[in-house]
Short mmCIF file of C-alpha atoms in Angstrom, two decimals:
data_model
loop_
_atom_site.label_atom_id
_atom_site.label_comp_id
_atom_site.label_asym_id
_atom_site.label_seq_id
_atom_site.Cartn_x
_atom_site.Cartn_y
_atom_site.Cartn_z
CA MET A 1 24.34 -65.99 10.98
CA ALA A 2 21.40 -66.53 13.51
CA ASN A 3 17.86 -67.14 13.20
CA VAL A 4 15.92 -65.66 16.00
CA THR A 5 12.48 -65.03 17.05
CA VAL A 6 11.88 -61.49 17.95
CA ARG A 7 8.78 -60.73 20.35
CA PHE A 8 7.01 -57.39 20.71
CA PHE A 9 4.96 -56.46 23.63
CA ALA A 10 2.41 -53.92 24.84
CA ARG A 11 3.22 -50.34 23.44
CA TYR A 12 5.94 -51.89 21.15
CA ALA A 13 3.39 -54.56 19.61
CA GLU A 14 1.04 -51.81 18.91
CA LEU A 15 3.89 -49.61 17.49
CA THR A 16 4.96 -52.36 15.05
CA GLY A 17 1.57 -53.83 14.60
CA ARG A 18 2.81 -57.33 15.36
CA GLU A 19 3.82 -59.70 18.40
CA SER A 20 6.58 -61.36 16.78
CA ALA A 21 8.93 -61.42 13.73
CA ALA A 22 11.47 -64.01 12.49
CA ILE A 23 14.73 -62.29 11.85
CA VAL A 24 17.92 -63.38 10.34
CA VAL A 25 21.26 -61.64 11.70
CA PRO A 26 24.12 -61.87 9.71
CA GLY A 27 27.80 -62.95 11.23
CA ASN A 28 28.94 -65.25 13.62
CA SER A 29 28.97 -63.08 16.82
CA ALA A 30 25.58 -61.34 16.67
CA THR A 31 24.42 -59.28 19.48
CA VAL A 32 20.97 -58.09 20.76
CA ALA A 33 21.72 -54.82 19.32
CA ASP A 34 22.36 -56.25 15.91
CA VAL A 35 19.05 -57.84 16.00
CA LEU A 36 17.56 -54.52 17.15
CA GLU A 37 19.04 -52.83 14.29
CA CYS A 38 17.77 -55.50 11.83
CA VAL A 39 14.23 -54.85 13.24
CA ARG A 40 14.66 -51.22 12.66
CA GLU A 41 15.54 -51.82 9.03
CA THR A 42 12.80 -54.44 8.16
CA ILE A 43 9.65 -53.93 10.27
CA PRO A 44 7.56 -50.89 9.59
CA GLY A 45 6.92 -48.95 12.74
CA ALA A 46 9.94 -50.17 14.35
CA ARG A 47 11.85 -46.92 13.99
CA ASP A 48 9.58 -45.64 16.55
CA LEU A 49 11.10 -47.90 19.11
CA PRO A 50 13.26 -46.19 21.59
CA PRO A 51 17.24 -46.20 21.04
CA ARG A 52 17.84 -48.73 23.80
CA PRO A 53 14.70 -50.48 24.86
CA LEU A 54 14.94 -53.25 27.33
CA THR A 55 15.72 -56.82 25.82
CA ALA A 56 15.28 -60.23 27.18
CA VAL A 57 17.04 -63.34 25.66
CA ASN A 58 15.35 -66.84 26.37
CA LEU A 59 13.31 -65.47 29.28
CA GLN A 60 16.09 -63.54 31.03
CA GLN A 61 16.83 -59.66 30.67
CA VAL A 62 20.20 -59.23 29.04
CA LYS A 63 22.33 -55.96 27.99
CA PRO A 64 22.44 -54.90 24.21
CA ASP A 65 25.91 -56.39 23.87
CA ALA A 66 24.71 -60.14 24.88
CA ARG A 67 25.26 -62.64 22.24
CA VAL A 68 22.42 -64.30 20.39
CA ARG A 69 22.59 -67.68 19.01
CA ASP A 70 20.60 -69.66 16.43
CA GLY A 71 16.92 -70.38 17.76
CA ASP A 72 17.07 -67.83 20.31
CA GLU A 73 14.06 -65.80 21.45
CA VAL A 74 14.68 -62.17 21.71
CA ALA A 75 12.37 -59.98 23.41
CA LEU A 76 11.83 -56.14 23.16
CA LEU A 77 10.04 -55.16 26.54
CA PRO A 78 8.58 -51.73 27.32
CA PRO A 79 9.28 -49.97 30.74
CA LEU A 80 8.20 -52.73 33.32
CA ALA A 81 4.89 -51.90 35.20
CA GLY A 82 3.92 -54.75 37.06
CA GLY A 83 2.73 -54.91 40.52
CA MET B 1 -0.38 -75.22 43.48
CA THR B 2 -1.85 -71.52 42.67
CA ASP B 3 -0.92 -70.18 39.18
CA HIS B 4 1.61 -67.18 39.40
CA LEU B 5 -0.49 -65.44 36.59
CA THR B 6 -4.31 -65.37 36.81
CA ARG B 7 -7.14 -63.71 34.62
CA SER B 8 -9.42 -64.29 37.69
CA PRO B 9 -9.87 -62.20 40.85
CA ILE B 10 -7.06 -63.38 43.28
CA SER B 11 -7.93 -65.43 46.53
CA ILE B 12 -5.72 -64.26 49.44
CA ASP B 13 -6.94 -67.32 51.24
CA ALA B 14 -5.57 -69.61 48.45
CA LEU B 15 -2.35 -68.02 48.76
CA LEU B 16 -2.20 -67.91 52.66
CA ALA B 17 -3.00 -71.84 52.48
CA GLN B 18 0.31 -72.07 50.67
CA VAL B 19 2.52 -70.54 52.84
CA GLN B 20 1.17 -70.76 56.28
CA SER B 21 2.09 -73.36 58.84
CA ALA B 22 2.13 -73.99 62.40
CA GLU B 23 5.91 -73.32 62.31
CA ARG B 24 5.52 -69.86 60.90
CA GLY B 25 4.04 -67.36 63.56
CA GLY B 26 4.10 -64.05 61.44
CA THR B 27 2.47 -63.66 57.74
CA CYS B 28 2.63 -60.29 56.00
CA VAL B 29 0.46 -59.94 52.92
CA PHE B 30 0.72 -57.19 50.33
CA LEU B 31 -2.14 -56.48 48.02
CA GLY B 32 -1.76 -53.93 45.03
CA THR B 33 -4.82 -52.51 44.06
CA VAL B 34 -6.06 -50.13 40.85
CA ARG B 35 -5.98 -46.84 42.49
CA ARG B 36 -8.44 -44.12 41.22
CA GLU B 37 -6.67 -41.43 39.20
CA ASP B 38 -7.90 -38.81 37.00
CA ASP B 39 -10.59 -40.60 34.71
CA VAL B 40 -9.12 -43.92 34.76
CA THR B 41 -11.73 -46.59 35.19
CA GLY B 42 -9.64 -50.03 35.06
CA ILE B 43 -6.19 -51.14 33.97
CA ASP B 44 -5.67 -53.71 31.47
CA TYR B 45 -2.54 -55.78 32.59
CA SER B 46 -0.82 -57.90 30.05
CA ALA B 47 2.71 -59.77 30.52
CA TYR B 48 5.36 -61.81 28.67
CA ASP B 49 3.96 -64.77 30.14
CA GLU B 50 6.74 -67.16 29.97
CA MET B 51 9.16 -64.81 31.09
CA ALA B 52 6.95 -63.30 33.97
CA ILE B 53 6.37 -66.96 35.25
CA SER B 54 10.20 -67.59 35.16
CA GLU B 55 10.93 -64.17 36.66
CA ILE B 56 8.14 -64.79 39.62
CA LYS B 57 9.96 -68.20 40.32
CA ARG B 58 13.49 -66.34 40.11
CA ILE B 59 12.01 -63.78 42.72
CA LEU B 60 10.72 -66.25 45.06
CA ASP B 61 13.61 -68.63 44.95
CA ASP B 62 15.79 -65.54 45.89
CA ALA B 63 13.53 -64.50 48.71
CA HIS B 64 13.49 -68.28 49.91
CA ALA B 65 17.37 -68.12 49.89
CA ARG B 66 17.49 -65.04 51.82
CA TRP B 67 14.99 -65.76 54.57
CA ALA B 68 15.47 -69.58 55.07
CA GLY B 69 12.48 -70.02 57.19
CA ALA B 70 10.09 -68.06 55.09
CA ARG B 71 7.66 -69.05 52.38
CA VAL B 72 6.37 -66.64 50.00
CA MET B 73 3.74 -66.78 47.25
CA LEU B 74 2.74 -64.49 44.56
CA GLN B 75 -0.04 -64.12 42.04
CA HIS B 76 -0.30 -61.31 39.46
CA ARG B 77 -3.73 -60.90 37.73
CA LEU B 78 -3.87 -60.15 34.04
CA GLY B 79 -6.40 -58.61 31.88
CA LEU B 80 -8.90 -55.93 32.76
CA VAL B 81 -8.83 -55.01 36.48
CA SER B 82 -11.24 -52.43 37.65
CA LEU B 83 -10.79 -49.75 40.24
CA GLY B 84 -10.19 -51.24 43.68
CA GLU B 85 -9.46 -54.79 42.74
CA ALA B 86 -6.35 -56.43 43.37
CA SER B 87 -3.72 -56.58 40.55
CA ILE B 88 -1.16 -58.50 42.79
CA ALA B 89 -1.04 -60.41 46.01
CA ILE B 90 1.82 -61.50 47.85
CA ALA B 91 1.86 -63.60 51.07
CA ALA B 92 5.03 -64.36 53.26
CA ALA B 93 5.10 -66.39 56.00
CA ALA B 94 7.85 -66.97 58.36
CA PRO B 95 8.86 -68.06 61.93
CA HIS B 96 8.75 -64.51 63.09
CA ARG B 97 7.33 -60.97 61.77
CA GLU B 98 10.40 -59.53 61.03
CA GLU B 99 11.52 -62.22 58.06
CA ALA B 100 7.68 -62.28 57.14
CA PHE B 101 7.59 -58.45 56.54
CA ALA B 102 11.04 -58.45 54.93
CA ALA B 103 10.51 -61.03 52.52
CA CYS B 104 7.07 -59.53 51.51
CA ARG B 105 8.72 -56.33 51.09
CA TYR B 106 11.63 -57.75 49.03
CA VAL B 107 9.37 -59.46 46.67
CA ILE B 108 7.10 -56.46 45.78
CA GLU B 109 10.04 -54.34 45.15
CA GLU B 110 11.73 -57.05 43.14
CA VAL B 111 8.41 -57.51 41.11
CA LYS B 112 8.46 -53.56 40.34
CA LYS B 113 12.03 -53.86 38.92
CA ARG B 114 11.99 -57.36 37.28
CA LEU B 115 8.36 -58.44 36.17
CA PRO B 116 7.64 -58.09 32.42
CA VAL B 117 4.03 -56.89 33.04
CA TRP B 118 2.47 -53.78 31.51
CA LYS B 119 -0.46 -51.64 32.21
CA LYS B 120 -2.84 -50.04 29.98
CA GLU B 121 -4.91 -47.39 31.63
CA ILE B 122 -8.66 -47.25 30.25
CA HIS B 123 -10.26 -44.06 30.73
CA ALA B 124 -13.86 -42.99 31.05
CA ASP B 125 -14.06 -41.71 27.25
CA GLY B 126 -12.93 -45.11 25.79
CA THR B 127 -9.21 -43.85 25.19
CA THR B 128 -6.06 -45.90 26.69
CA THR B 129 -2.72 -44.83 27.69
CA TRP B 130 0.11 -47.02 28.38
CA VAL B 131 1.74 -46.45 31.84
CA ASP B 132 5.45 -45.93 31.99
CA PRO B 133 6.59 -46.01 35.65
CA SER B 134 9.96 -44.70 34.73
CA GLY B 135 8.70 -41.34 33.70
CA LYS B 136 5.27 -39.90 33.01
CA PRO B 137 2.66 -41.94 31.36
CA HIS B 138 2.43 -41.64 27.53
CA ARG B 139 -0.27 -38.99 27.23
CA GLU B 140 -0.57 -39.62 23.55
CA ARG B 141 -3.96 -41.55 23.60
CA LEU B 142 -4.36 -44.25 21.35
CA PRO B 143 -8.12 -44.99 20.27
CA GLN B 144 -9.30 -48.20 21.73
CA MET C 1 -17.63 -51.91 62.25
CA THR C 2 -15.51 -54.67 63.50
CA ASP C 3 -14.95 -55.08 67.20
CA HIS C 4 -11.40 -54.68 68.12
CA LEU C 5 -11.34 -57.70 70.40
CA THR C 6 -13.08 -60.87 69.31
CA ARG C 7 -13.58 -64.54 70.72
CA SER C 8 -14.40 -66.01 66.97
CA PRO C 9 -12.01 -66.63 64.26
CA ILE C 10 -10.77 -63.46 62.80
CA SER C 11 -11.95 -62.47 59.34
CA ILE C 12 -9.41 -61.07 57.11
CA ASP C 13 -12.00 -59.86 54.58
CA ALA C 14 -14.03 -58.04 56.97
CA LEU C 15 -10.84 -56.01 58.03
CA LEU C 16 -9.98 -55.49 54.38
CA ALA C 17 -13.39 -54.18 53.68
CA GLN C 18 -12.90 -51.39 56.44
CA VAL C 19 -9.57 -50.08 55.04
CA GLN C 20 -9.56 -50.67 51.25
CA SER C 21 -10.95 -47.99 48.69
CA ALA C 22 -10.27 -47.02 45.26
CA GLU C 23 -8.02 -44.06 46.55
CA ARG C 24 -5.69 -46.55 48.32
CA GLY C 25 -3.52 -48.63 45.93
CA GLY C 26 -1.42 -50.32 48.66
CA THR C 27 -2.65 -52.75 51.55
CA CYS C 28 -0.49 -54.56 53.94
CA VAL C 29 -1.79 -57.29 56.13
CA PHE C 30 -0.08 -58.59 59.18
CA LEU C 31 -1.33 -61.91 60.79
CA GLY C 32 0.06 -63.23 63.81
CA THR C 33 -0.55 -67.03 64.32
CA VAL C 34 0.16 -69.36 67.22
CA ARG C 35 3.31 -71.03 66.49
CA ARG C 36 4.32 -74.69 67.24
CA GLU C 37 6.85 -74.67 70.12
CA ASP C 38 7.79 -77.51 72.39
CA ASP C 39 4.37 -79.31 73.22
CA VAL C 40 2.40 -76.35 73.16
CA THR C 41 -1.28 -77.04 71.60
CA GLY C 42 -2.52 -73.73 71.75
CA ILE C 43 -2.71 -70.44 73.63
CA ASP C 44 -5.25 -68.95 75.96
CA TYR C 45 -5.39 -64.99 75.33
CA SER C 46 -6.95 -62.76 78.06
CA ALA C 47 -7.00 -59.01 78.28
CA TYR C 48 -7.95 -56.23 80.15
CA ASP C 49 -10.79 -55.60 77.76
CA GLU C 50 -11.91 -51.88 78.35
CA MET C 51 -7.99 -50.73 78.40
CA ALA C 52 -7.10 -53.09 75.47
CA ILE C 53 -10.02 -51.41 73.20
CA SER C 54 -8.82 -47.84 74.31
CA GLU C 55 -5.13 -48.76 73.59
CA ILE C 56 -6.01 -50.18 70.12
CA LYS C 57 -8.14 -47.03 69.30
CA ARG C 58 -5.16 -44.83 70.62
CA ILE C 59 -2.56 -46.84 68.36
CA LEU C 60 -4.75 -46.72 65.34
CA ASP C 61 -5.22 -42.85 66.01
CA ASP C 62 -1.56 -42.35 66.10
CA ALA C 63 -0.95 -44.52 62.97
CA HIS C 64 -3.73 -42.35 61.31
CA ALA C 65 -2.00 -39.13 62.35
CA ARG C 66 1.57 -40.29 61.08
CA TRP C 67 0.29 -41.43 57.77
CA ALA C 68 -2.55 -38.96 56.91
CA GLY C 69 -3.85 -41.23 53.79
CA ALA C 70 -3.65 -44.58 55.25
CA ARG C 71 -6.68 -46.45 57.12
CA VAL C 72 -5.76 -49.30 59.65
CA MET C 73 -7.82 -51.67 61.39
CA LEU C 74 -6.91 -54.36 64.02
CA GLN C 75 -8.56 -57.26 65.56
CA HIS C 76 -7.12 -59.41 68.40
CA ARG C 77 -8.56 -62.75 69.35
CA LEU C 78 -9.17 -63.75 72.96
CA GLY C 79 -9.72 -67.11 74.44
CA LEU C 80 -8.37 -70.40 73.37
CA VAL C 81 -6.72 -70.16 69.77
CA SER C 82 -5.19 -73.33 68.51
CA LEU C 83 -1.82 -73.87 66.69
CA GLY C 84 -1.50 -72.32 63.40
CA GLU C 85 -4.54 -69.78 63.93
CA ALA C 86 -4.35 -66.27 64.02
CA SER C 87 -4.50 -64.44 67.33
CA ILE C 88 -4.00 -60.82 65.72
CA ALA C 89 -4.81 -59.25 62.34
CA ILE C 90 -3.76 -55.89 61.24
CA ALA C 91 -4.78 -54.25 57.83
CA ALA C 92 -3.30 -51.04 56.57
CA ALA C 93 -4.52 -49.61 53.20
CA ALA C 94 -2.64 -46.49 51.80
CA PRO C 95 -2.35 -44.66 48.74
CA HIS C 96 1.08 -46.21 48.03
CA ARG C 97 2.79 -49.15 49.41
CA GLU C 98 5.37 -47.65 51.43
CA GLU C 99 3.09 -46.04 53.97
CA ALA C 100 0.84 -49.48 54.08
CA PHE C 101 4.02 -51.27 54.92
CA ALA C 102 5.10 -48.52 57.55
CA ALA C 103 1.64 -48.12 59.10
CA CYS C 104 1.24 -51.85 59.39
CA ARG C 105 4.40 -52.52 60.86
CA TYR C 106 4.13 -49.47 63.26
CA VAL C 107 0.82 -50.95 64.62
CA ILE C 108 2.15 -54.37 65.22
CA GLU C 109 5.21 -52.92 67.14
CA GLU C 110 2.95 -50.49 69.28
CA VAL C 111 0.56 -53.62 70.06
CA LYS C 112 3.62 -55.51 71.34
CA LYS C 113 4.61 -52.73 73.52
CA ARG C 114 1.27 -51.33 74.70
CA LEU C 115 -1.58 -53.76 74.57
CA PRO C 116 -2.71 -55.42 77.90
CA VAL C 117 -3.12 -58.80 76.65
CA TRP C 118 -1.72 -61.86 78.23
CA LYS C 119 -1.12 -65.34 76.89
CA LYS C 120 -1.02 -68.52 78.68
CA GLU C 121 0.36 -71.83 76.80
CA ILE C 122 -1.54 -75.00 77.01
CA HIS C 123 0.75 -77.85 77.02
CA ALA C 124 -0.12 -81.41 75.72
CA ASP C 125 -0.06 -82.84 79.49
CA GLY C 126 -2.68 -80.23 80.46
CA THR C 127 -0.41 -77.93 82.19
CA THR C 128 -0.32 -73.99 81.61
CA THR C 129 2.43 -71.52 81.29
CA TRP C 130 2.24 -67.89 81.59
CA VAL C 131 4.31 -66.28 78.57
CA ASP C 132 6.70 -63.41 79.57
CA PRO C 133 8.06 -61.75 76.35
CA SER C 134 10.43 -59.65 78.44
CA GLY C 135 12.28 -62.82 79.59
CA LYS C 136 11.59 -66.58 79.59
CA PRO C 137 8.23 -67.90 80.24
CA HIS C 138 7.65 -68.75 83.70
CA ARG C 139 8.28 -72.43 83.68
CA GLU C 140 6.64 -73.06 86.95
CA ARG C 141 3.83 -74.81 85.71
CA LEU C 142 0.32 -74.38 87.23
CA PRO C 143 -2.33 -77.04 87.40
CA GLN C 144 -5.00 -76.11 85.02
CA MET D 1 -8.10 -40.57 101.56
CA ALA D 2 -8.88 -42.36 98.41
CA ASN D 3 -11.50 -45.26 97.55
CA VAL D 4 -9.91 -47.03 94.52
CA THR D 5 -10.87 -50.48 92.58
CA VAL D 6 -7.74 -52.30 92.16
CA ARG D 7 -7.83 -54.85 89.37
CA PHE D 8 -5.68 -58.08 88.84
CA PHE D 9 -5.17 -59.83 85.57
CA ALA D 10 -3.57 -63.14 84.28
CA ARG D 11 -0.90 -64.16 86.53
CA TYR D 12 -1.45 -61.73 89.12
CA ALA D 13 -5.12 -62.58 89.34
CA GLU D 14 -4.01 -66.17 90.11
CA LEU D 15 -1.31 -65.26 92.35
CA THR D 16 -4.15 -63.28 94.42
CA GLY D 17 -6.91 -65.43 93.64
CA ARG D 18 -9.03 -62.49 92.71
CA GLU D 19 -9.85 -60.21 89.85
CA SER D 20 -10.57 -56.96 91.75
CA ALA D 21 -10.43 -55.37 95.42
CA ALA D 22 -11.79 -52.26 96.83
CA ILE D 23 -8.72 -50.38 98.31
CA VAL D 24 -8.68 -47.54 100.67
CA VAL D 25 -5.52 -45.37 100.55
CA PRO D 26 -4.94 -42.86 103.29
CA GLY D 27 -3.77 -39.29 102.73
CA ASN D 28 -4.55 -36.51 100.26
CA SER D 29 -1.78 -37.21 97.80
CA ALA D 30 -1.90 -41.15 97.55
CA THR D 31 0.18 -42.51 94.32
CA VAL D 32 -0.04 -45.73 92.67
CA ALA D 33 2.76 -46.88 94.72
CA ASP D 34 0.96 -46.28 97.87
CA VAL D 35 -1.92 -48.40 96.42
CA LEU D 36 0.13 -51.18 95.71
CA GLU D 37 1.83 -50.99 99.28
CA CYS D 38 -2.06 -51.33 100.54
CA VAL D 39 -2.52 -54.16 98.21
CA ARG D 40 0.66 -55.88 99.42
CA GLU D 41 -0.48 -55.57 103.03
CA THR D 42 -3.86 -56.55 102.68
CA ILE D 43 -4.43 -59.14 100.10
CA PRO D 44 -3.16 -62.75 100.63
CA GLY D 45 -0.70 -63.70 97.88
CA ALA D 46 -0.15 -60.19 96.90
CA ARG D 47 3.62 -60.42 98.61
CA ASP D 48 4.39 -62.51 95.67
CA LEU D 49 3.72 -59.57 92.99
CA PRO D 50 7.01 -58.32 91.62
CA PRO D 51 8.35 -55.10 93.40
CA ARG D 52 7.44 -52.95 90.48
CA PRO D 53 4.57 -54.02 88.40
CA LEU D 54 3.26 -52.39 85.11
CA THR D 55 0.39 -50.35 86.15
CA ALA D 56 -2.56 -48.41 84.70
CA VAL D 57 -4.86 -45.96 86.04
CA ASN D 58 -8.35 -45.48 84.37
CA LEU D 59 -7.17 -47.45 81.29
CA GLN D 60 -3.75 -45.67 80.94
CA GLN D 61 -0.54 -46.82 81.60
CA VAL D 62 1.30 -44.69 84.48
CA LYS D 63 4.38 -44.79 86.67
CA PRO D 64 4.17 -45.59 90.21
CA ASP D 65 4.53 -41.93 91.16
CA ALA D 66 1.09 -41.29 89.49
CA ARG D 67 -1.56 -39.69 91.80
CA VAL D 68 -4.64 -41.73 92.24
CA ARG D 69 -7.97 -40.04 92.92
CA ASP D 70 -11.14 -41.07 94.71
CA GLY D 71 -13.17 -43.61 92.35
CA ASP D 72 -10.00 -44.44 90.08
CA GLU D 73 -9.45 -47.75 88.50
CA VAL D 74 -6.03 -49.01 89.26
CA ALA D 75 -4.81 -52.29 87.39
CA LEU D 76 -1.75 -54.29 88.07
CA LEU D 77 -0.44 -55.74 84.60
CA PRO D 78 1.79 -58.76 84.10
CA PRO D 79 4.19 -58.42 81.37
CA LEU D 80 2.38 -57.39 78.10
CA ALA D 81 2.29 -60.38 75.67
CA GLY D 82 -0.30 -59.16 72.81
CA GLY D 83 -0.02 -59.82 69.21
#
C-alpha cells in the first residue's frame, strides 16, 4: 500500500476541478498506471483524462509502469507546451 | 542569479551578464515571443514550477556537458504574456560561434520536449483555449 | 533606422526593435565579442565603409529572399573594441524559430566571407598585429 | 586608357603609406590585374603586396580579369576579418 500525492495541471486541473489529491494505492508493487486507475475511479471528472497522459514521479517524467512508493508525488501532465 | 521562472518581463541583459565573459567570443540568444494568430490577444503560461526548475537545470547541465566551453542560461516567463512579448529567453555564450549556436538550439529544442509548461490562449471575446502542440489546439472553448 | 556601421557600443534593444513584430514568434540574436587571447587587450576594427554598407545590404537582401517571413538587422562596430565587448550583432526574427536560427546563422557566415572589415589586435605592450583569418596572424609586429 | 582611383585598406594602407592613388592604365581593355601591375610599378611599398590580393571595383568584389573603366574605384582588400 502506498500513500501518494497526485497533482493535476492546466487542462487536467480544470477537468478534475482540483490541483491535487491524496491517493492510496493497494498492493506492494503499485505503478503509476495503478495510481491513474485509482484517480479515474475516485475523482469526479477524471474519467475524461486521456487513456495515457504524460506522468512524472518526484519531478521526473516516467512511463506508466514506473513503481510508486509511499510519499511519492505523482503528476499528470497535459501535452507540454513550453517555450 | 536570475530565476529560471519569472512572472515579470524577461531581461536579456541580465541573462547575457550571466553567460558572457572575455573567454567566450560568440553568444547566441533565442527569444520566443507570443505570435499573433487568429483572435488571440495573449497567452497565459502556467507550469509545474518545481519540476520545470529541475528540468531546466537538467537541460542546462546537459548542454554544459556537451559543449564544455559554453555557458547557457534560460528564463521562462509565466502568467499572462501579451502579443509580441517574450515567453522564453535563452542565452548561450561559447569560445566560438558554432558552439554558441548549437548549445542555444539544443536548449530550446529540449525545452519544447521536456518542460512542464502549459499555454492557455486568451481570445478577444474572453474565451480561452489550451494549446496542444502535439496536435491541434482544443477548440472546445472554456468560459474564462 | 540603425546604421549598419557604428563607432559606439551596439544596442541589442535597438536592433530587436527593428526586426520583432507580433507576426514573428522566434528571434535569434548573434553577438560576436572580442575574446581574450594571449596579451590582446582590444581590437581596432576598420572597414572599407561604403563597400561594407553595400555588402551588408546585399547580405540582408539575400537573407530576406531566402526566408521570406524573416527580418534581419546587423550592426558592426568599428574603432577600438575592448575585451568582452561586441564587435557585431545580428538579430533575426521570423514566424518560427527554425527560420530565425537559419537566417541569423546565414548572415554571420556571409559576413565572415564577404565583409571588407579588418582587425588590428592591440597587445599589452602597445604593439599591434593585423589578423588574417585565412591563415595565422601576421606576427611581424608593427610599432603603433 | 582609364583613369581609376585605387584605394588601400588596413595592412595594405600601411605597406604603401597611403589610402588612395590616382592611376592611369593604358589600353582600351584594361583589367584589375593591369591596375595592380601599375600600382606595383609606381607606388613605393606596393611591391610587398601579395601577388593576388582580393580586389573590388565600385564596391563589389571582382576577379583580377575584371575590366576597369574610366572613373572606376578599384580597391585592394587584405584578407577579410569582419564579424
